[in-house]
Coordinates of C-alpha atoms in Angstrom, one line a residue:
M416 CA -8.0 -176.1 168.1
S417 CA -11.3 -176.1 167.0
E418 CA -13.9 -173.2 166.9
A419 CA -16.7 -175.6 167.4
S420 CA -19.0 -175.9 170.5
P421 CA -17.7 -178.1 172.9
E422 CA -21.3 -179.0 172.7
A423 CA -21.1 -180.4 169.3
S424 CA -18.3 -182.2 169.8
P425 CA -17.9 -183.9 173.0
E426 CA -15.5 -186.5 174.5
P427 CA -16.3 -190.2 173.0
P428 CA -18.1 -191.7 176.4
K429 CA -15.7 -194.6 177.7
P430 CA -15.9 -196.0 181.4
I431 CA -13.7 -195.1 184.1
E432 CA -11.6 -198.4 183.7
A433 CA -10.0 -197.4 179.9
L434 CA -8.8 -194.0 181.9
K435 CA -5.0 -195.2 183.0
L436 CA -4.3 -196.3 186.9
A437 CA -0.7 -194.2 186.2
A438 CA -2.1 -191.2 185.2
I439 CA -5.4 -191.5 187.9
I440 CA -3.0 -192.0 191.0
G441 CA -0.4 -189.1 189.0
A442 CA -2.5 -186.6 188.6
L443 CA -3.8 -187.6 192.6
G444 CA -0.1 -186.7 193.2
V445 CA 0.1 -183.5 192.0
V446 CA -3.0 -182.1 191.0
Y447 CA -4.9 -182.4 194.2
G448 CA -2.6 -182.1 196.6
D449 CA -3.7 -178.1 197.4
I450 CA -7.4 -178.5 198.0
G451 CA -7.0 -182.0 199.6
T452 CA -5.6 -180.9 202.3
S453 CA -8.0 -178.4 203.0
P454 CA -10.1 -180.2 205.7
L455 CA -7.2 -179.6 207.5
Y456 CA -8.3 -176.4 208.7
A457 CA -10.7 -174.9 206.7
L458 CA -14.0 -176.0 208.5
Q459 CA -12.0 -175.7 212.3
A460 CA -12.0 -171.8 210.2
C461 CA -15.3 -171.7 209.5
L462 CA -16.8 -172.9 213.2
G463 CA -14.3 -170.3 214.7
Y464 CA -16.7 -167.1 213.2
V465 CA -19.9 -169.1 214.7
S466 CA -18.1 -171.2 218.3
K467 CA -18.1 -167.2 220.3
G468 CA -21.4 -167.6 221.8
G469 CA -22.1 -171.6 221.9
L470 CA -22.3 -174.0 219.1
K471 CA -25.5 -174.5 217.9
P472 CA -26.1 -178.0 215.2
E473 CA -28.0 -176.0 212.7
D474 CA -24.8 -173.6 212.3
V475 CA -22.6 -177.0 212.0
L476 CA -25.2 -178.5 209.3
G477 CA -25.4 -174.9 208.2
L478 CA -21.6 -173.7 207.1
L479 CA -21.1 -177.7 205.8
S480 CA -23.6 -177.3 202.9
L481 CA -22.5 -174.0 201.9
I482 CA -18.6 -175.7 201.5
F483 CA -20.3 -178.9 199.8
W484 CA -22.3 -176.4 197.7
A485 CA -19.2 -174.6 197.3
L486 CA -17.7 -177.5 196.3
I487 CA -19.8 -178.2 194.0
I488 CA -20.5 -174.9 192.0
T489 CA -17.4 -174.0 191.9
V490 CA -15.1 -176.7 191.4
T491 CA -16.7 -179.4 190.0
L492 CA -18.7 -177.2 187.6
K493 CA -16.9 -174.5 187.2
Y494 CA -13.8 -175.7 186.8
V495 CA -13.8 -180.1 186.0
T496 CA -16.9 -179.0 184.0
F497 CA -16.6 -175.5 181.9
V498 CA -12.6 -174.1 182.5
M499 CA -11.1 -177.6 181.5
R500 CA -12.4 -177.3 178.3
A501 CA -10.8 -174.3 176.9
D502 CA -6.8 -175.4 176.8
N503 CA -4.7 -174.3 174.6
D504 CA -3.5 -176.5 172.4
G505 CA -3.6 -179.0 175.4
E506 CA -2.1 -176.3 177.9
G507 CA -4.1 -174.5 180.7
G508 CA -3.4 -171.9 183.8
I509 CA -4.1 -168.7 184.4
L510 CA -1.7 -167.2 181.1
A511 CA -2.4 -170.5 178.8
L512 CA -6.2 -168.7 179.0
M513 CA -5.1 -165.1 179.0
A514 CA -3.0 -166.0 175.1
L515 CA -5.8 -168.1 173.8
A516 CA -8.4 -165.1 174.7
Q517 CA -6.1 -162.4 173.2
R518 CA -6.0 -165.0 170.1
V519 CA -10.0 -164.3 169.8
A520 CA -9.9 -160.6 170.8
R521 CA -11.3 -157.7 168.2
T522 CA -9.3 -155.1 169.4
D523 CA -5.2 -154.1 170.4
K524 CA -6.9 -152.4 173.3
I525 CA -9.5 -155.4 174.4
R526 CA -6.0 -157.5 173.8
Y527 CA -3.8 -155.5 176.5
T528 CA -6.7 -155.6 178.4
L529 CA -6.6 -158.9 179.0
M530 CA -3.2 -159.3 179.3
I531 CA -3.9 -157.1 181.9
V532 CA -6.1 -159.4 183.5
G533 CA -3.8 -162.3 183.2
I534 CA -1.1 -160.4 184.7
V535 CA -3.1 -160.0 188.2
G536 CA -4.1 -164.1 187.9
A537 CA -0.6 -164.6 187.3
G538 CA 0.2 -162.3 190.1
L539 CA -2.4 -164.0 192.3
F540 CA -1.1 -166.9 192.6
L541 CA 2.2 -166.6 193.0
G542 CA 1.6 -165.0 195.9
D543 CA -1.1 -168.0 196.9
G544 CA 2.0 -169.9 196.1
V545 CA 3.8 -168.2 199.4
I546 CA 0.8 -168.4 201.4
T547 CA 0.1 -172.6 201.0
P548 CA 3.3 -174.0 201.9
A549 CA 3.4 -171.7 204.8
I550 CA -0.3 -172.7 206.2
S551 CA -0.3 -176.5 204.8
V552 CA 2.3 -177.2 207.0
L553 CA 1.9 -175.2 210.1
S554 CA -1.7 -177.4 210.5
A555 CA -0.1 -180.4 210.0
V556 CA 2.4 -180.5 212.3
E557 CA 0.4 -178.3 214.8
G558 CA -1.0 -182.1 215.2
L559 CA 1.7 -183.0 217.5
S560 CA -0.2 -180.0 220.0
V561 CA -3.1 -182.8 220.1
A562 CA -1.2 -184.8 220.8
S563 CA 0.2 -183.9 223.9
P564 CA 0.8 -180.0 225.2
D565 CA 4.0 -180.5 225.5
F566 CA 5.1 -180.5 222.2
S567 CA 3.1 -177.2 221.0
R568 CA 7.0 -175.1 221.5
F569 CA 8.0 -178.1 218.8
V570 CA 5.9 -176.6 215.9
L571 CA 7.4 -173.6 215.1
P572 CA 11.1 -175.1 214.8
I573 CA 9.6 -178.7 213.1
S574 CA 7.6 -176.0 211.1
V575 CA 10.5 -174.3 209.3
A576 CA 12.8 -177.4 209.4
I577 CA 10.2 -178.8 206.6
I578 CA 9.4 -175.4 204.8
I579 CA 14.2 -175.1 204.3
G580 CA 14.1 -178.7 203.4
L581 CA 11.6 -178.9 200.9
F582 CA 12.6 -175.9 199.3
L583 CA 16.7 -176.9 199.3
A584 CA 15.3 -180.1 197.4
Q585 CA 14.2 -178.5 194.6
R586 CA 16.9 -178.2 192.5
S587 CA 17.5 -181.8 192.8
G588 CA 13.7 -181.8 190.7
T589 CA 10.6 -183.8 191.7
G590 CA 11.0 -186.6 189.6
A591 CA 12.0 -189.5 191.8
V592 CA 9.8 -188.5 194.5
G593 CA 7.1 -187.7 192.4
K594 CA 6.7 -191.9 191.9
L595 CA 5.9 -192.0 195.6
F596 CA 3.2 -188.9 195.5
G597 CA 0.4 -190.7 193.9
P598 CA 0.2 -193.5 196.4
I599 CA 1.0 -191.2 199.3
M600 CA -2.2 -188.9 198.5
V601 CA -4.1 -192.6 197.9
L602 CA -3.4 -193.6 201.2
W603 CA -4.1 -189.5 202.5
F604 CA -7.5 -189.9 201.0
L605 CA -8.9 -193.0 202.2
V606 CA -7.6 -192.6 205.5
I607 CA -9.4 -189.2 205.9
A608 CA -13.0 -191.1 203.9
G609 CA -12.8 -193.6 206.0
F610 CA -13.0 -191.7 209.1
G611 CA -15.4 -189.3 207.8
L612 CA -17.5 -192.1 207.6
Y613 CA -17.2 -194.0 210.4
H614 CA -18.8 -190.4 212.5
I615 CA -21.5 -189.9 209.9
V616 CA -22.8 -193.6 210.4
L617 CA -22.6 -192.1 214.5
N618 CA -24.4 -189.1 213.9
P619 CA -26.3 -189.6 210.0
R620 CA -28.3 -186.7 210.6
V621 CA -25.5 -184.8 209.1
L622 CA -26.1 -185.8 205.9
I623 CA -28.8 -183.2 206.3
A624 CA -26.5 -180.5 205.2
L625 CA -26.3 -182.1 201.4
I626 CA -29.4 -180.4 201.1
P627 CA -29.1 -176.4 199.6
G628 CA -31.8 -175.3 202.1
Q629 CA -29.4 -175.6 205.4
G630 CA -26.8 -172.9 203.7
I631 CA -29.4 -170.6 202.8
R632 CA -31.1 -170.7 206.1
F633 CA -27.8 -169.9 207.8
I634 CA -27.7 -166.8 205.6
Y635 CA -30.2 -165.9 206.7
R636 CA -30.3 -166.4 210.9
H637 CA -26.7 -164.6 211.0
D638 CA -26.4 -161.8 207.8
L639 CA -22.7 -160.4 208.1
L640 CA -21.5 -163.0 210.0
A641 CA -22.3 -165.4 206.9
F642 CA -21.3 -162.6 204.8
L643 CA -17.7 -163.8 206.9
A644 CA -17.8 -167.0 207.3
L645 CA -17.9 -167.2 203.1
G646 CA -14.4 -165.9 203.5
A647 CA -13.4 -169.7 205.6
V648 CA -15.9 -171.7 203.4
V649 CA -13.5 -170.8 200.3
L650 CA -10.2 -172.5 202.0
A651 CA -12.2 -175.7 201.1
V652 CA -12.1 -174.5 197.3
T653 CA -8.2 -173.5 197.6
G654 CA -6.6 -175.6 195.1
A655 CA -9.1 -175.6 192.5
E656 CA -7.4 -173.5 189.7
A657 CA -4.7 -177.0 190.2
L658 CA -7.2 -178.2 188.1
Y659 CA -7.0 -176.7 184.9
A660 CA -3.0 -175.7 185.4
D661 CA -1.7 -179.4 185.3
M662 CA -4.6 -180.6 182.4
S663 CA -1.2 -180.7 180.2
H664 CA 0.8 -183.3 182.2
F665 CA -2.4 -186.0 182.9
G666 CA -5.1 -185.1 180.6
R667 CA -8.7 -183.5 181.2
R668 CA -10.3 -187.4 181.3
P669 CA -7.8 -188.2 184.1
I670 CA -8.5 -185.9 185.9
R671 CA -12.2 -184.9 185.8
A672 CA -12.3 -188.2 186.2
T673 CA -10.3 -188.3 189.8
W674 CA -12.5 -185.7 191.2
R675 CA -15.6 -187.0 190.2
F676 CA -15.6 -190.1 191.5
F677 CA -12.4 -190.3 194.6
V678 CA -11.5 -186.9 195.7
L679 CA -15.1 -185.5 195.9
P680 CA -16.5 -188.7 198.3
A681 CA -13.7 -188.4 199.7
L682 CA -12.9 -184.8 201.0
V683 CA -17.5 -184.4 201.3
L684 CA -17.0 -187.6 203.8
N685 CA -14.4 -185.8 206.0
Y686 CA -15.9 -182.8 206.4
F687 CA -19.2 -184.5 207.2
G688 CA -17.6 -186.8 209.7
Q689 CA -15.3 -183.7 211.3
G690 CA -19.2 -181.8 211.8
A691 CA -21.1 -184.7 213.0
L692 CA -18.7 -185.2 215.3
V693 CA -18.4 -181.3 216.1
I694 CA -22.5 -181.7 216.4
A695 CA -22.5 -184.8 219.1
N696 CA -19.3 -182.9 221.3
P697 CA -18.5 -178.9 220.5
Q698 CA -15.3 -178.7 222.4
T699 CA -13.8 -180.6 219.4
A700 CA -14.4 -177.1 217.5
D701 CA -11.0 -176.8 218.6
N702 CA -9.5 -178.7 215.5
P703 CA -11.7 -181.3 214.6
F704 CA -9.8 -182.8 212.1
Y705 CA -7.4 -184.4 214.2
L706 CA -9.9 -185.0 216.9
L707 CA -11.9 -187.6 214.8
M708 CA -8.7 -189.8 215.1
P709 CA -8.4 -192.5 218.2
H710 CA -6.1 -191.0 220.4
E711 CA -3.4 -193.5 220.0
I712 CA -2.7 -192.7 215.4
L713 CA -2.6 -189.3 216.3
I714 CA 1.3 -189.0 215.8
P715 CA 1.3 -191.6 212.3
M716 CA -1.8 -189.0 211.5
V717 CA 0.5 -186.0 211.9
V718 CA 3.5 -187.8 210.4
L719 CA 0.6 -188.8 207.5
A720 CA -0.8 -185.0 207.3
T721 CA 3.0 -183.6 207.1
I722 CA 3.8 -185.5 204.3
A723 CA 0.5 -184.7 202.4
T724 CA 1.6 -180.9 203.1
V725 CA 4.4 -181.6 201.5
I726 CA 3.2 -183.1 198.8
A727 CA 0.7 -180.0 198.2
S728 CA 3.4 -177.1 198.4
Q729 CA 5.5 -178.9 196.5
A730 CA 3.2 -179.3 193.2
V731 CA 2.3 -175.0 194.0
I732 CA 6.2 -174.7 193.9
S733 CA 5.9 -176.8 190.8
G734 CA 3.4 -174.8 189.6
A735 CA 4.8 -171.8 190.0
F736 CA 8.1 -172.2 188.1
T737 CA 5.9 -173.4 185.2
L738 CA 4.1 -170.3 185.6
G739 CA 7.4 -168.2 185.8
S740 CA 9.3 -169.7 183.1
Q741 CA 5.7 -168.7 181.0
C742 CA 6.5 -165.4 182.2
V743 CA 10.0 -165.2 180.9
Q744 CA 8.4 -166.7 177.6
L745 CA 6.0 -164.1 177.1
G746 CA 8.4 -161.6 178.1
L747 CA 6.8 -160.0 181.5
L748 CA 9.7 -161.2 183.2
P749 CA 13.2 -160.9 182.6
R750 CA 15.4 -164.0 181.5
M751 CA 15.9 -166.1 184.7
E752 CA 17.6 -169.4 184.3
I753 CA 15.8 -172.1 184.2
R754 CA 17.0 -175.8 184.6
H755 CA 15.1 -179.1 183.4
T756 CA 15.0 -181.5 185.8
S757 CA 13.5 -184.7 183.8
K758 CA 15.1 -185.5 180.8
T759 CA 11.4 -186.9 179.7
E760 CA 9.3 -184.4 181.0
E761 CA 9.1 -181.5 179.2
G762 CA 7.7 -179.5 182.7
Q763 CA 9.5 -180.5 185.3
V764 CA 12.0 -177.4 186.0
Y765 CA 13.9 -175.5 188.0
V766 CA 13.9 -171.6 188.6
P767 CA 16.5 -171.4 191.2
Q768 CA 15.7 -167.9 192.1
M769 CA 11.6 -168.0 192.2
N770 CA 13.3 -170.7 194.4
A771 CA 14.8 -168.5 196.4
A772 CA 12.7 -166.0 197.1
L773 CA 8.9 -168.2 197.5
M774 CA 11.4 -169.7 200.6
I775 CA 11.7 -166.4 202.1
G776 CA 8.1 -165.4 201.8
V777 CA 7.4 -168.5 203.6
L778 CA 9.5 -168.4 206.4
I779 CA 8.7 -164.7 207.1
L780 CA 4.7 -165.7 206.8
V781 CA 5.9 -168.5 209.1
L782 CA 7.7 -166.5 211.6
G783 CA 5.2 -163.8 211.4
F784 CA 1.4 -165.2 211.9
R785 CA 2.8 -168.6 213.5
S786 CA -0.5 -170.5 213.5
S787 CA -2.6 -171.7 211.1
N788 CA -5.7 -169.9 212.6
A789 CA -3.9 -166.7 211.8
L790 CA -2.7 -167.3 208.5
A791 CA -6.2 -168.2 207.4
S792 CA -6.8 -164.2 207.7
A793 CA -4.6 -164.0 205.1
Y794 CA -5.6 -166.9 203.0
G795 CA -8.6 -166.4 200.7
I796 CA -8.0 -163.4 198.6
A797 CA -5.4 -164.8 196.4
V798 CA -7.5 -167.6 195.3
T799 CA -11.0 -165.9 195.1
G800 CA -9.3 -162.7 193.0
T801 CA -7.3 -165.6 190.4
F802 CA -11.3 -166.9 190.3
L803 CA -11.9 -164.0 189.1
C804 CA -10.2 -163.0 186.7
T805 CA -10.5 -167.0 185.5
N806 CA -14.3 -166.4 184.7
V807 CA -13.4 -162.8 183.1
L808 CA -11.0 -164.5 181.1
S809 CA -13.3 -167.8 180.2
A810 CA -16.3 -165.4 179.4
L811 CA -14.3 -164.6 176.6
V812 CA -13.0 -167.5 175.8
F813 CA -16.6 -169.2 175.1
H814 CA -18.6 -166.4 173.4
R815 CA -15.8 -165.7 170.8
H816 CA -14.5 -169.1 170.4
F817 CA -16.9 -171.4 171.2
N818 CA -19.3 -169.1 169.4
W819 CA -21.5 -169.3 172.7
P820 CA -24.4 -166.9 172.4
L821 CA -24.1 -163.2 174.5
W822 CA -27.4 -164.6 176.7
K823 CA -26.0 -168.1 177.4
T824 CA -22.3 -166.5 177.9
S825 CA -24.3 -163.9 180.6
L826 CA -26.0 -167.1 182.5
V827 CA -23.4 -169.1 183.2
W828 CA -20.4 -167.2 183.1
G829 CA -22.8 -164.0 185.2
A830 CA -24.1 -167.1 188.0
F831 CA -19.8 -168.1 188.3
F832 CA -18.9 -164.7 188.5
L833 CA -21.1 -163.6 191.7
V834 CA -20.5 -166.8 193.0
D835 CA -16.4 -165.7 192.6
L836 CA -17.5 -161.9 193.5
A837 CA -19.0 -162.3 197.2
F838 CA -16.0 -165.6 197.9
F839 CA -13.8 -162.1 196.8
G840 CA -16.1 -160.0 199.1
A841 CA -15.7 -161.5 202.4
N842 CA -12.3 -161.7 201.9
I843 CA -11.3 -158.7 201.4
L844 CA -13.1 -157.6 204.8
K845 CA -9.9 -159.4 206.3
I846 CA -7.5 -157.2 204.7
F847 CA -6.2 -155.8 208.0
E848 CA -6.4 -159.3 209.8
G849 CA -3.3 -160.3 207.4
G850 CA -5.6 -160.1 203.8
W851 CA -3.3 -157.1 203.2
V852 CA -0.1 -160.2 202.4
P853 CA -1.5 -161.5 199.7
L854 CA -2.1 -159.0 198.2
A855 CA 0.8 -156.8 198.4
I856 CA 2.5 -159.9 196.9
G857 CA 0.4 -160.4 194.1
F858 CA 0.0 -156.7 192.7
S859 CA 4.2 -156.7 193.8
I860 CA 4.4 -159.2 190.9
V861 CA 2.2 -156.9 188.7
L862 CA 4.3 -154.2 189.0
L863 CA 7.3 -156.0 188.2
M864 CA 5.7 -157.1 185.6
T865 CA 4.3 -154.5 183.8
T866 CA 7.3 -152.1 184.5
W867 CA 9.3 -154.8 182.7
R868 CA 7.5 -155.1 179.1
R869 CA 7.2 -150.8 179.4
G870 CA 10.4 -150.8 180.1
R871 CA 11.2 -153.6 176.7
S872 CA 9.1 -151.7 174.8
L873 CA 10.4 -148.6 175.2
L874 CA 14.5 -149.8 174.6
F875 CA 13.1 -151.1 171.2
A876 CA 11.7 -148.0 170.2
R877 CA 14.4 -145.8 170.7
W878 CA 16.4 -148.6 169.4
Q879 CA 14.5 -148.3 166.0
Q880 CA 14.9 -144.9 165.9
D881 CA 18.4 -144.8 165.8
S882 CA 18.9 -148.3 163.5
L883 CA 19.9 -148.4 160.2
P884 CA 16.6 -150.0 157.9
L885 CA 17.2 -153.5 156.1
A886 CA 17.0 -152.8 153.1
S887 CA 19.5 -149.6 153.3
F888 CA 21.7 -151.1 154.5
L889 CA 21.5 -154.2 151.4
G890 CA 20.9 -151.5 149.1
R891 CA 24.4 -150.6 150.0
L892 CA 26.5 -153.3 150.5
P893 CA 26.9 -154.2 146.8
Q894 CA 29.2 -150.6 146.7
S895 CA 30.7 -150.6 149.8
R896 CA 34.4 -151.6 150.3
I897 CA 33.6 -153.9 153.1
V898 CA 35.8 -157.0 153.4
R899 CA 34.0 -160.1 153.5
V900 CA 36.0 -162.8 155.8
P901 CA 35.8 -166.4 156.4
G902 CA 32.5 -167.8 158.7
I903 CA 29.1 -167.4 159.7
A904 CA 27.8 -164.4 162.0
V905 CA 25.1 -164.8 163.6
F906 CA 23.2 -161.6 164.9
L907 CA 20.5 -161.2 166.8
T908 CA 18.0 -158.5 166.4
G909 CA 14.1 -157.9 167.9
N910 CA 13.0 -156.9 164.8
P911 CA 13.9 -158.2 161.4
E912 CA 13.6 -155.3 158.7
Y913 CA 16.1 -153.2 160.5
T914 CA 20.3 -153.8 161.0
P915 CA 21.0 -155.0 164.1
A916 CA 23.1 -152.5 166.5
S917 CA 25.9 -155.6 166.8
L918 CA 26.2 -155.2 163.4
L919 CA 26.7 -151.5 162.7
H920 CA 29.1 -152.0 165.8
N921 CA 30.7 -154.5 164.7
L922 CA 32.1 -152.3 160.8
K923 CA 32.1 -149.5 162.6
H924 CA 35.5 -151.0 165.1
N925 CA 36.7 -154.1 163.0
K926 CA 35.4 -153.0 159.7
V927 CA 34.7 -156.6 158.5
L928 CA 31.4 -158.6 157.6
H929 CA 31.9 -162.6 157.4
E930 CA 30.8 -164.0 154.5
T931 CA 27.9 -165.4 155.5
V932 CA 25.8 -163.4 158.1
F933 CA 22.1 -164.3 159.8
F934 CA 20.1 -162.1 161.0
V935 CA 17.9 -164.0 163.6
T936 CA 15.0 -162.7 164.9
V937 CA 13.3 -165.0 168.8
R938 CA 9.5 -164.4 168.2
N939 CA 8.0 -165.2 171.7
L940 CA 3.9 -166.7 170.9
D941 CA 0.6 -166.9 172.9
V942 CA 1.0 -171.3 171.6
P943 CA 2.6 -173.7 173.9
T944 CA 4.8 -175.0 171.0
A945 CA 5.9 -173.4 168.0
M946 CA 4.5 -175.1 165.2
G947 CA 5.1 -175.3 161.2
D948 CA 6.3 -172.5 159.9
D949 CA 5.7 -170.4 162.8
R950 CA 8.6 -171.8 164.2
M951 CA 11.4 -171.8 161.8
K952 CA 11.4 -169.8 158.5
C953 CA 14.6 -168.4 156.9
E954 CA 14.9 -166.8 153.7
E955 CA 18.3 -166.0 151.3
L956 CA 18.1 -161.4 151.4
A957 CA 21.7 -161.6 149.8
P958 CA 24.8 -163.5 148.5
G959 CA 25.5 -165.0 151.8
I960 CA 22.9 -163.3 153.7
Y961 CA 19.8 -164.6 155.5
R962 CA 17.3 -163.9 157.6
V963 CA 16.0 -166.4 159.8
R964 CA 13.0 -166.2 161.6
I965 CA 12.4 -168.6 165.1
G966 CA 9.3 -168.6 167.2
Y967 CA 9.0 -170.4 170.7
G968 CA 6.1 -171.3 172.6
F969 CA 5.6 -170.4 175.8
M970 CA 6.1 -173.9 177.4
D971 CA 9.0 -174.3 174.8
T972 CA 13.4 -174.7 176.0
P973 CA 15.1 -171.4 173.4
N974 CA 18.3 -173.5 172.3
L975 CA 19.5 -171.1 169.4
P976 CA 22.3 -173.9 167.9
R977 CA 20.1 -176.2 167.8
S978 CA 17.3 -174.7 166.1
L979 CA 19.9 -173.3 163.3
E980 CA 20.9 -176.8 162.9
M981 CA 17.4 -177.9 162.5
M982 CA 16.9 -175.6 159.5
R983 CA 19.3 -176.9 157.6
D984 CA 17.0 -179.0 155.9
Q985 CA 15.6 -175.7 154.3
G986 CA 18.6 -174.8 153.1
L987 CA 20.6 -173.2 155.2
P988 CA 24.1 -173.6 155.7
F989 CA 24.8 -173.5 159.3
N990 CA 27.7 -174.9 160.6
P991 CA 28.5 -174.5 164.5
M992 CA 31.9 -174.8 164.0
Q993 CA 32.4 -171.7 162.2
T994 CA 29.8 -169.5 164.1
S995 CA 30.1 -167.0 166.2
Y996 CA 27.6 -165.0 168.0
F997 CA 27.4 -161.3 168.0
L998 CA 25.0 -160.3 170.9
G999 CA 24.4 -156.3 172.1
R1000 CA 24.3 -155.3 175.3
E1001 CA 22.7 -152.3 176.9
T1002 CA 23.8 -150.2 179.4
I1003 CA 20.7 -148.1 180.1
V1004 CA 21.3 -144.1 181.0
A1005 CA 18.5 -141.8 181.9
A1006 CA 17.0 -139.8 179.1
T1007 CA 16.2 -136.2 179.5
V1008 CA 12.8 -136.5 179.2
P1009 CA 12.6 -140.0 181.1
K1010 CA 9.3 -141.6 179.9
L1011 CA 9.3 -144.6 183.0
G1012 CA 9.2 -142.8 186.5
F1013 CA 12.1 -142.5 188.9
I1014 CA 10.9 -145.8 191.1
R1015 CA 9.7 -147.8 187.9
R1016 CA 13.2 -146.8 186.1
A1017 CA 14.8 -148.2 189.2
V1018 CA 12.8 -151.3 189.4
F1019 CA 13.3 -151.6 185.6
L1020 CA 16.9 -151.1 186.0
F1021 CA 17.6 -153.6 189.1
M1022 CA 15.5 -156.7 187.2
L1023 CA 17.5 -156.4 183.7
R1024 CA 21.1 -155.7 185.7
N1025 CA 19.7 -159.7 186.7
A1026 CA 18.6 -160.9 184.4
I1027 CA 20.8 -164.0 182.9
S1028 CA 22.5 -163.5 179.6
A1029 CA 20.9 -163.9 176.3
T1030 CA 24.1 -166.6 175.8
E1031 CA 22.7 -168.8 178.7
F1032 CA 19.0 -168.5 178.3
F1033 CA 19.3 -169.7 174.4
Q1034 CA 21.6 -171.8 175.3
I1035 CA 24.8 -170.5 172.8
P1036 CA 28.5 -171.5 173.6
S1037 CA 30.2 -169.1 175.7
D1038 CA 33.1 -169.5 173.6
R1039 CA 31.2 -168.2 170.4
V1040 CA 30.0 -165.2 171.7
V1041 CA 31.0 -161.6 171.0
E1042 CA 29.3 -158.9 172.6
L1043 CA 29.4 -155.2 172.2
G1044 CA 28.0 -152.8 174.1
V1045 CA 25.0 -150.0 173.4
R1046 CA 24.1 -147.5 176.0
V1047 CA 20.3 -146.4 175.4
A1048 CA 18.5 -144.0 177.2
I1049 CA 15.0 -143.6 178.5

């Protein structure tokens, strides 16, 4: 990635017609599902703060102005214009940004701090992944009660059925269904824009809300109430992180063009149409989205909205799977089963453990809160917390990586930080109304990640303490009476400078050494895809004994036998039919002086027991694996 400033090498201008239509439609189906369904509940939640004393037209205009400028500042300027420049070799998302920021950090202390910021952002993003399907599906199905109050009792069971069906369908992948997502979302945006435009034509006065002074006057009139309303205004920008996270799938240009020329205008037209309707008839504030439509088409619109929210939920769930696989590759979570559901698209993965956890969490929220209005109080903290984490990481990347001067970095990212902080502060005030839910989810995940990383580092330190330096082992080998037997033995080792414990145990019990031995060290890299020497490197240490280093980026799929076979060109004498893999199975026991607290040790042991084996994770043939037990005290 170039060290030049973004301004120094701008993207060559191309007309929007030059962009591939398929990429634009694909971005509509995946990237904009979350933010595209926000009109179902965002303005309705905002109006709830000012409707108790009777709605005034100037209050509606003020809220519309705040929503419009939130879309402009947070989405258009921050994410589309700036954050999307900070790609990590084409990859986006909070963890990719964290890895890029760590690369330009100057001290280990700063790198550790950046890791914590990235972990917190990832945890809050996963917390958001639990709430989004719940509030989206509920808000769509609630349109039935607008069509007829008799349908109200069916809202909850229908929502539960849709959510269960959505998560059960994950195992088959999104490849086939994904082809329908784009066209459906095109229809969705056209419909909501059309109905919004119709009501704007009926009451064009609402366009005054485009002037920022309307929002400023609203804040001046209402003081604390306006600050509280910001917690609902942020609902209009939920899903902004997806624009950056999905950048690798569709490219920067299609996402930017789709937002600027189609999605943003459609959203603004719909929000302003809702506002025009409420100004003309304040009683419609209870559900302005569905009351925009003629009563005759409410049922078809509920069906379309439900499909759109399922698509929005699918995008968030898929993003959670991708984030989970990145966490595993970066060593932040234990090894999990990761299934690739597409033969052509690397990013389409299914993680069964995460799918089950997400489904249980979503169902608990739906059955506990029972309405989208109640869930709106829980929504927002996770989103704004992720915004703040992205802000901190981006500021460092633009200062160090793009060589922005400190004054420019402070001016731009300081302004964004103040906006994000205002949104976050407004949502913190809702913590006892349900805002504790995403915080509890997010920080539980942070606890898991930090505990896993700490536990693995303690295991590695204890293993290194008890291990024999590889140089000592190789120096004694010629004088030893160890019998060499035909075949190839692969020993996995976390440190290439030390002899693997599994080899020492094999010598102790079997008293033989294979004619060809590979000491294999697998490294997790802070790049999306390992290339060149970072990917594979081997050297012969002694006759028949090789040290092999294999690197995997956080978007790579580990496959140890395939990687070894690819190294034949480097002179590695690999024959899969003559190879045995020796792995150490760790049994953890409590140390006399434990370095992990009781609770964190219990959490670590639980994760360790439920991690999938290295055999599965590295796709090693199970009939060629020999496991040797090792007891380790922490």
